[in-house]
Tab-separated table of C-alpha atoms and ligand atoms in Angstrom:
chain	number	residue	atom	x	y	z
D	1	UNK	CA	-17.764	-23.775	89.680
D	2	UNK	CA	-19.448	-25.613	86.836
D	3	UNK	CA	-18.188	-26.193	83.317
D	4	UNK	CA	-19.922	-23.194	81.837
D	5	UNK	CA	-18.633	-20.826	84.490
D	6	UNK	CA	-15.177	-22.259	83.929
D	7	UNK	CA	-15.429	-21.607	80.218
D	8	UNK	CA	-16.697	-18.095	80.865
D	9	UNK	CA	-13.779	-17.476	83.169
D	10	UNK	CA	-11.299	-18.673	80.596
D	11	UNK	CA	-13.051	-16.530	77.995
D	12	UNK	CA	-12.576	-13.459	80.166
D	13	UNK	CA	-8.992	-14.299	80.980
D	14	UNK	CA	-8.179	-14.680	77.298
D	15	UNK	CA	-9.905	-11.498	76.217
D	16	UNK	CA	-12.870	-13.341	74.799
D	17	UNK	CA	-10.798	-15.185	72.213
D	18	UNK	CA	-12.027	-18.514	73.441
D	19	UNK	CA	-15.582	-17.686	72.418
D	20	UNK	CA	-14.374	-17.308	68.869
D	21	UNK	CA	-12.458	-20.572	69.160
D	22	UNK	CA	-15.548	-22.462	70.224
D	23	UNK	CA	-17.476	-21.198	67.237
D	24	UNK	CA	-14.571	-21.516	64.822
D	25	UNK	CA	-13.548	-24.973	65.899
D	26	UNK	CA	-16.843	-26.748	65.943
D	27	UNK	CA	-15.343	-29.911	64.456
D	28	UNK	CA	-18.315	-30.386	62.206
D	29	UNK	CA	-16.433	-32.086	59.380
D	30	UNK	CA	-14.303	-34.330	61.553
D	31	UNK	CA	-17.166	-35.483	63.751
D	32	UNK	CA	-19.658	-35.785	60.900
D	33	UNK	CA	-17.144	-38.076	59.269
D	34	UNK	CA	-16.895	-40.260	62.370
D	35	UNK	CA	-20.656	-40.371	62.440
D	36	UNK	CA	-21.106	-41.172	58.758
D	37	UNK	CA	-18.676	-44.104	58.584
D	38	UNK	CA	-19.907	-47.485	57.453
D	39	UNK	CA	-20.902	-49.380	60.604
D	40	UNK	CA	-19.871	-52.670	59.026
D	41	UNK	CA	-16.312	-51.492	58.403
D	42	UNK	CA	-13.841	-51.101	61.268
D	43	UNK	CA	-13.134	-47.615	62.597
D	44	UNK	CA	-10.210	-45.920	60.804
D	45	UNK	CA	-6.819	-45.590	62.514
D	46	UNK	CA	-6.801	-41.815	62.270
D	47	UNK	CA	-9.356	-39.030	62.191
D	48	UNK	CA	-7.748	-35.714	61.363
D	49	UNK	CA	-9.199	-32.347	62.283
D	50	UNK	CA	-8.973	-30.092	59.213
D	51	UNK	CA	-6.953	-26.925	59.904
D	52	UNK	CA	-9.969	-24.674	59.332
D	53	UNK	CA	-11.781	-26.495	62.137
D	54	UNK	CA	-8.860	-26.818	64.529
D	55	UNK	CA	-9.423	-24.707	67.632
D	56	UNK	CA	-7.178	-21.706	68.200
D	57	UNK	CA	-6.248	-20.658	71.682
D	58	UNK	CA	-3.931	-17.640	71.879
D	59	UNK	CA	-3.824	-15.128	74.672
D	60	UNK	CA	-2.933	-12.387	72.186
D	61	UNK	CA	-3.074	-11.967	68.427
D	62	UNK	CA	-1.123	-14.471	66.369
D	63	UNK	CA	2.540	-13.494	66.103
D	64	UNK	CA	3.719	-12.762	62.568
D	65	UNK	CA	7.132	-14.406	62.392
D	66	UNK	CA	9.406	-14.394	59.352
D	67	UNK	CA	10.816	-17.919	58.942
D	68	UNK	CA	14.040	-16.647	57.400
D	69	UNK	CA	14.733	-14.447	60.387
D	70	UNK	CA	13.340	-16.877	62.977
D	71	UNK	CA	15.782	-18.021	65.663
D	72	UNK	CA	15.399	-20.355	68.604
D	73	UNK	CA	17.787	-19.667	71.479
D	74	UNK	CA	18.612	-22.510	73.841
D	75	UNK	CA	20.352	-21.091	76.882
D	76	UNK	CA	20.343	-20.652	80.638
D	77	UNK	CA	21.910	-23.481	82.624
D	78	UNK	CA	23.718	-25.031	79.656
D	79	UNK	CA	27.412	-25.437	78.872
D	80	UNK	CA	27.132	-23.831	75.447
D	81	UNK	CA	24.113	-21.694	74.492
D	82	UNK	CA	23.040	-22.352	70.906
D	83	UNK	CA	20.908	-20.525	68.348
D	84	UNK	CA	18.924	-22.572	65.843
D	85	UNK	CA	17.660	-21.369	62.469
D	86	UNK	CA	15.029	-22.841	60.160
D	87	UNK	CA	17.865	-24.499	58.249
D	88	UNK	CA	18.941	-26.373	61.409
D	89	UNK	CA	15.390	-27.618	61.958
D	90	UNK	CA	14.877	-28.708	58.346
D	91	UNK	CA	18.237	-30.437	57.958
D	92	UNK	CA	17.771	-32.539	61.115
D	93	UNK	CA	16.035	-35.951	60.799
D	94	UNK	CA	12.309	-35.447	60.218
D	95	UNK	CA	9.528	-37.389	61.912
D	96	UNK	CA	5.833	-37.538	61.127
D	97	UNK	CA	3.430	-38.401	63.893
D	98	UNK	CA	-0.148	-37.976	65.074
D	99	UNK	CA	-0.905	-36.037	68.222
D	100	UNK	CA	-4.142	-34.719	69.698
D	101	UNK	CA	-4.019	-31.252	71.208
D	102	UNK	CA	-6.527	-30.247	73.854
D	103	UNK	CA	-6.891	-27.082	75.915
D	104	UNK	CA	-6.998	-27.547	79.679
D	105	UNK	CA	-10.062	-25.283	79.638
D	106	UNK	CA	-11.944	-27.624	77.301
D	107	UNK	CA	-15.212	-28.415	79.042
D	108	UNK	CA	-16.286	-32.080	79.063
D	109	UNK	CA	-17.563	-32.712	75.554
D	110	UNK	CA	-16.195	-29.381	74.299
D	111	UNK	CA	-14.493	-28.497	71.052
D	112	UNK	CA	-11.127	-27.181	72.226
D	113	UNK	CA	-9.536	-30.391	71.005
D	114	UNK	CA	-8.178	-31.489	67.651
D	115	UNK	CA	-6.068	-34.207	66.110
D	116	UNK	CA	-3.385	-33.517	63.503
D	117	UNK	CA	-0.471	-35.134	61.732
D	118	UNK	CA	2.629	-33.155	62.588
D	119	UNK	CA	6.088	-32.988	61.021
D	120	UNK	CA	9.152	-32.013	62.978
D	121	UNK	CA	12.384	-33.051	64.593
D	122	UNK	CA	13.367	-34.209	68.065
D	123	UNK	CA	14.535	-31.459	70.436
D	124	UNK	CA	16.810	-33.778	72.426
D	125	UNK	CA	19.874	-33.752	70.121
D	126	UNK	CA	19.899	-29.940	70.273
D	127	UNK	CA	19.668	-29.994	74.078
D	128	UNK	CA	22.537	-32.477	74.168
D	129	UNK	CA	24.556	-30.234	71.901
D	130	UNK	CA	23.980	-27.314	74.281
D	131	UNK	CA	24.810	-29.533	77.269
D	132	UNK	CA	22.237	-29.149	80.046
D	133	UNK	CA	23.954	-28.566	83.399
D	134	UNK	CA	23.008	-30.626	86.459
D	135	UNK	CA	21.889	-27.382	88.147
D	136	UNK	CA	18.929	-27.184	85.721
D	137	UNK	CA	15.598	-28.349	87.108
D	138	UNK	CA	13.136	-26.906	84.591
D	139	UNK	CA	12.963	-25.483	81.110
D	140	UNK	CA	11.205	-22.173	80.510
D	141	UNK	CA	9.812	-22.071	76.972
D	142	UNK	CA	8.928	-18.774	75.363
D	143	UNK	CA	6.909	-17.753	72.291
D	144	UNK	CA	7.418	-14.665	70.126
D	145	UNK	CA	4.276	-13.273	71.799
D	146	UNK	CA	6.094	-13.537	75.165
D	147	UNK	CA	3.904	-16.429	76.182
D	148	UNK	CA	5.839	-18.546	78.629
D	149	UNK	CA	5.409	-21.918	80.281
D	150	UNK	CA	7.695	-24.343	82.105
D	151	UNK	CA	8.166	-28.088	82.594
D	152	UNK	CA	10.694	-30.202	84.527
D	153	UNK	CA	13.932	-31.106	82.765
D	154	UNK	CA	13.055	-34.810	82.583
D	155	UNK	CA	9.784	-34.033	80.761
D	156	UNK	CA	11.492	-32.011	78.061
D	157	UNK	CA	14.535	-34.252	77.597
D	158	UNK	CA	12.450	-37.052	76.145
D	159	UNK	CA	13.059	-38.104	72.554
D	160	UNK	CA	9.401	-37.585	71.607
D	161	UNK	CA	9.444	-33.871	72.442
D	162	UNK	CA	9.643	-32.251	69.024
D	163	UNK	CA	10.025	-28.948	67.259
D	164	UNK	CA	7.348	-29.053	64.568
D	165	UNK	CA	6.858	-26.954	61.453
D	166	UNK	CA	4.083	-28.752	59.554
D	167	UNK	CA	0.516	-29.614	60.502
D	168	UNK	CA	-1.549	-31.926	58.282
D	169	UNK	CA	1.223	-31.765	55.654
D	170	UNK	CA	1.085	-27.973	55.334
D	171	UNK	CA	3.379	-25.383	56.938
D	172	UNK	CA	1.957	-24.263	60.290
D	173	UNK	CA	-0.479	-21.386	59.857
D	174	UNK	CA	0.275	-18.129	61.698
D	175	UNK	CA	-2.498	-18.966	64.194
D	176	UNK	CA	-0.977	-22.355	65.030
D	177	UNK	CA	2.569	-21.094	65.553
D	178	UNK	CA	4.363	-20.529	62.223
D	179	UNK	CA	7.171	-21.212	61.670
D	180	UNK	CA	7.930	-23.557	64.599
D	181	UNK	CA	6.170	-24.710	67.750
D	182	UNK	CA	7.073	-27.316	70.328
D	183	UNK	CA	4.963	-30.393	71.067
D	184	UNK	CA	5.262	-32.133	74.408
D	185	UNK	CA	3.146	-35.302	74.426
D	186	UNK	CA	0.917	-36.001	77.410
D	187	UNK	CA	0.317	-32.400	78.372
D	188	UNK	CA	-2.525	-30.025	77.645
D	189	UNK	CA	-2.025	-27.342	74.978
D	190	UNK	CA	-0.836	-24.689	77.411
D	191	UNK	CA	2.493	-26.544	77.708
D	192	UNK	CA	3.124	-26.317	73.946
D	193	UNK	CA	4.256	-22.807	73.001
D	194	UNK	CA	3.625	-21.611	69.480
D	195	UNK	CA	6.117	-19.312	67.657
D	196	UNK	CA	8.762	-20.740	69.954
D	197	UNK	CA	11.841	-18.516	70.242
D	198	UNK	CA	13.458	-19.453	73.539
D	199	UNK	CA	14.172	-22.512	75.668
D	200	UNK	CA	16.030	-21.721	78.868
D	201	UNK	CA	17.260	-24.250	81.383
D	202	UNK	CA	16.574	-22.739	84.803
D	203	UNK	CA	17.814	-23.612	88.289
D	204	UNK	CA	14.696	-22.392	90.133
D	205	UNK	CA	11.066	-23.277	89.538
D	206	UNK	CA	8.961	-20.748	87.699
D	207	UNK	CA	5.322	-20.619	86.619
D	208	UNK	CA	4.054	-19.472	83.246
D	209	UNK	CA	1.230	-17.386	81.836
D	210	UNK	CA	-1.788	-19.628	82.475
D	211	UNK	CA	-0.206	-21.304	85.484
D	212	UNK	CA	0.047	-17.897	87.181
D	213	UNK	CA	-3.720	-17.675	86.814
D	214	UNK	CA	-4.244	-20.879	88.730
D	215	UNK	CA	-4.287	-23.479	85.974
D	216	UNK	CA	-2.445	-26.705	86.750
D	217	UNK	CA	1.338	-26.478	86.484
D	218	UNK	CA	1.681	-30.135	85.499
D	219	UNK	CA	-1.246	-29.928	83.034
D	220	UNK	CA	-1.219	-33.656	82.390
D	221	UNK	CA	-4.069	-35.105	80.374
D	222	UNK	CA	-6.301	-37.381	82.486
D	223	UNK	CA	-8.055	-40.459	81.108
D	224	UNK	CA	-11.235	-39.017	79.639
D	225	UNK	CA	-13.811	-39.513	76.933
D	226	UNK	CA	-15.843	-36.948	75.050
D	227	UNK	CA	-19.209	-37.807	73.575
D	228	UNK	CA	-19.382	-35.645	70.489
D	229	UNK	CA	-22.396	-36.851	68.643
D	230	UNK	CA	-25.773	-38.447	69.363
D	231	UNK	CA	-27.304	-39.643	66.120
D	232	UNK	CA	-26.919	-36.563	63.909
D	233	UNK	CA	-26.895	-34.051	66.790
D	234	UNK	CA	-23.641	-32.531	67.985
D	235	UNK	CA	-23.992	-32.580	71.721
D	236	UNK	CA	-21.928	-29.509	72.528
D	237	UNK	CA	-23.898	-27.286	70.190
D	238	UNK	CA	-27.130	-28.471	71.771
D	239	UNK	CA	-26.084	-27.523	75.335
D	240	UNK	CA	-25.872	-31.210	76.197
D	241	UNK	CA	-29.583	-31.638	75.516
D	242	UNK	CA	-30.590	-33.740	72.572
D	243	UNK	CA	-34.132	-34.288	71.326
D	244	UNK	CA	-34.765	-36.854	68.634
D	245	UNK	CA	-37.998	-37.338	66.764
D	246	UNK	CA	-39.146	-40.922	66.264
D	247	UNK	CA	-37.909	-41.074	62.673
D	248	UNK	CA	-34.424	-40.236	64.049
D	249	UNK	CA	-34.331	-42.911	66.728
D	250	UNK	CA	-36.688	-45.630	65.549
D	251	UNK	CA	-33.947	-47.403	63.595
D	252	UNK	CA	-31.400	-46.983	66.394
D	253	UNK	CA	-29.250	-44.126	67.632
D	254	UNK	CA	-25.538	-43.849	66.926
D	255	UNK	CA	-23.400	-42.388	69.742
D	256	UNK	CA	-19.831	-41.412	68.862
D	257	UNK	CA	-16.848	-39.622	70.293
D	258	UNK	CA	-13.184	-39.657	71.228
D	259	UNK	CA	-11.053	-40.519	74.257
D	260	UNK	CA	-7.546	-39.565	75.350
D	261	UNK	CA	-5.015	-40.139	78.112
D	262	UNK	CA	-1.621	-38.611	78.863
D	263	UNK	CA	0.360	-41.816	78.272
D	264	UNK	CA	-1.637	-45.038	78.415
D	265	UNK	CA	-3.681	-46.702	75.663
D	266	UNK	CA	-7.449	-46.564	76.128
D	267	UNK	CA	-8.604	-50.080	77.056
D	268	UNK	CA	-12.361	-49.604	76.961
D	269	UNK	CA	-15.059	-47.014	76.407
D	270	UNK	CA	-18.276	-47.784	78.220
D	271	UNK	CA	-21.645	-46.279	77.511
D	272	UNK	CA	-24.531	-45.868	79.891
D	273	UNK	CA	-27.983	-44.805	78.727
D	274	UNK	CA	-29.486	-44.922	82.238
D	275	UNK	CA	-27.404	-42.340	84.099
D	276	UNK	CA	-24.672	-44.772	85.102
D	277	UNK	CA	-26.683	-47.743	86.430
D	278	UNK	CA	-25.605	-50.115	83.672
D	279	UNK	CA	-22.761	-49.960	81.172
D	280	UNK	CA	-22.125	-51.447	77.724
D	281	UNK	CA	-18.840	-51.530	75.857
D	282	UNK	CA	-18.482	-49.325	72.770
D	283	UNK	CA	-16.541	-50.184	69.647
D	284	UNK	CA	-13.195	-48.359	69.521
D	285	UNK	CA	-10.051	-48.111	67.447
D	286	UNK	CA	-6.580	-48.669	68.893
D	287	UNK	CA	-4.211	-45.943	67.699
D	288	UNK	CA	-0.543	-46.836	67.745
D	289	UNK	CA	0.315	-43.832	69.886
D	290	UNK	CA	-1.479	-43.044	73.147
D	291	UNK	CA	-1.057	-39.382	72.233
D	292	UNK	CA	-3.583	-39.637	69.427
D	293	UNK	CA	-7.264	-39.707	70.304
D	294	UNK	CA	-9.099	-43.016	70.363
D	295	UNK	CA	-12.281	-43.068	68.286
D	296	UNK	CA	-15.392	-44.814	69.550
D	297	UNK	CA	-18.979	-45.418	68.527
D	298	UNK	CA	-21.929	-47.248	69.977
D	299	UNK	CA	-25.114	-48.124	68.132
D	300	UNK	CA	-27.839	-47.768	70.754
D	301	UNK	CA	-31.138	-49.536	70.191
D	302	UNK	CA	-33.713	-47.893	72.452
D	303	UNK	CA	-37.093	-49.594	72.339
D	304	UNK	CA	-39.268	-46.892	73.775
D	305	UNK	CA	-39.696	-43.137	73.860
D	306	UNK	CA	-38.689	-41.285	77.012
D	307	UNK	CA	-35.902	-39.395	78.712
D	308	UNK	CA	-32.442	-40.944	78.923
D	309	UNK	CA	-29.200	-39.741	80.474
D	310	UNK	CA	-26.218	-40.773	78.347
D	311	UNK	CA	-22.671	-41.118	79.670
D	312	UNK	CA	-19.398	-42.271	78.089
D	313	UNK	CA	-16.619	-43.452	80.390
D	314	UNK	CA	-13.049	-44.194	79.316
D	315	UNK	CA	-10.702	-46.616	81.038
D	316	UNK	CA	-7.035	-46.545	80.119
D	317	UNK	CA	-4.328	-48.928	81.243
D	318	UNK	CA	-3.607	-46.291	83.883
D	319	UNK	CA	-6.957	-45.246	85.336
D	320	UNK	CA	-10.728	-45.254	85.014
D	321	UNK	CA	-12.433	-41.961	84.335
D	322	UNK	CA	-14.293	-40.510	87.310
D	323	UNK	CA	-18.053	-40.043	86.977
D	324	UNK	CA	-17.976	-36.602	88.535
D	325	UNK	CA	-15.437	-33.882	88.116
D	326	UNK	CA	-13.511	-32.033	90.773
D	327	UNK	CA	-14.355	-28.842	88.870
D	328	UNK	CA	-10.865	-27.516	89.403
D	329	UNK	CA	-8.319	-25.990	87.094
D	330	UNK	CA	-6.692	-29.313	86.208
D	331	UNK	CA	-8.718	-29.988	83.059
D	332	UNK	CA	-12.022	-31.848	82.809
D	333	UNK	CA	-11.764	-35.433	83.910
D	334	UNK	CA	-15.412	-36.070	84.755
D	335	UNK	CA	-18.158	-37.414	82.544
D	336	UNK	CA	-20.613	-35.240	80.687
D	337	UNK	CA	-24.253	-36.213	81.169
D	338	UNK	CA	-26.225	-35.818	77.976
D	339	UNK	CA	-29.947	-35.473	78.543
D	340	UNK	CA	-31.664	-37.125	75.649
D	341	UNK	CA	-35.342	-37.054	74.861
D	342	UNK	CA	-36.727	-39.618	72.448
D	343	UNK	CA	-40.083	-38.362	71.254
D	344	UNK	CA	-43.023	-40.702	70.957
Q	401	MTE	N1	3.061	-18.624	72.133
Q	401	MTE	C1	1.888	-19.130	72.557
Q	401	MTE	N2	1.763	-20.464	72.609
Q	401	MTE	C2	0.609	-21.019	73.035
Q	401	MTE	C3	-0.472	-20.219	73.476
Q	401	MTE	C4	-0.309	-18.814	73.404
Q	401	MTE	O1	-1.227	-18.037	73.746
Q	401	MTE	N3	0.887	-18.307	72.946
Q	401	MTE	N4	-1.615	-20.815	73.932
Q	401	MTE	C5	-1.470	-22.188	74.429
Q	401	MTE	C6	-2.738	-22.853	74.694
Q	401	MTE	S1	-3.555	-22.376	76.106
Q	401	MTE	C7	-3.197	-23.878	73.910
Q	401	MTE	S2	-4.569	-24.760	74.353
Q	401	MTE	C8	-2.516	-24.251	72.654
Q	401	MTE	C9	-3.480	-24.211	71.505
Q	401	MTE	O2	-2.847	-24.471	70.299
Q	401	MTE	P1	-3.608	-24.133	68.960
Q	401	MTE	O3	-4.082	-22.716	69.015
Q	401	MTE	O4	-2.650	-24.404	67.856
Q	401	MTE	O5	-4.788	-25.087	68.901
Q	401	MTE	O6	-1.435	-23.388	72.367
Q	401	MTE	C10	-0.656	-23.049	73.486
Q	401	MTE	N5	0.532	-22.365	73.049
Q	402	MO	MO1	-5.181	-23.905	76.458
């Protein structure tokens, strides 16, 4: 199955909502900004996706949850089930952090990815208060829309798993999970329920909504790069084909994009303009957290017209991105080939 068939499949499985997400979340502002930055100044530390461009992936309509009535039940294999209210979340210590969310169905180079600054509080103290029994092996997390997904106990009992209520310094919108969602770094979006209302410690393994349809149950983010822009052309919108007239490439062509890994900093981004025969190193930023996308750009100086195949390959401290993808349901880890024509 190729990328496009995969996307089509996901579109069908989600009632066509993904098609709207692709159009709605085209990242124009965020990526235009990356493209328009002064080449003589270093890349910024953070590039935020505005909320109105942030992709939305919901299997049903957004749940309308009243924050005053909202409750989060932590139960199952715990010594003392607890019920949290908005007051409990807001009176706990608050943290602000950057995290990039990506859908496992995001095709290489696609737009089902966004970076935001989130505000929330660590889940761990609440789990400790409830007292997770040694019989627990997973947590089942449930949204008000009955969306469910699971992860092993050790993954959820990390201090950087947080209950968040603000995105880019605004309360979460209904579409993004108002009033509270959970964020679990290192995993694709499907492991991060919106409108979270239940966290149950369970003694038997269980699979969730997307996982029951064959998507990876670990859903860990592989080391991967996305080329988003070639000169002033957004590659995804152009079906991975870019044609530049001489006035657009004569002075050089700027390539730009992002890269991400589940846990390790991105060491290098390499660019090939000859279908992978030779590679050059791109300029990149070095975000403090590996859970925020790395920005990269590469000023390419082609000296003649012709057809070029462009690739961007990320290497993290954990792994090097594969050239080709397994085309499975584990998320895109392969490299997108962008066919570029420079007109004479
Ligand atoms: N309750 C609930 N949470 C959910 C989903 C959902 O359909 N319902 N979709 C998941 C998927 S598949 C993704 S990729 C992310 C997307 O988050 P966003 O819509 O805020 O970008 O939310 C996840 N959390
Ligand atoms: Mo997703």
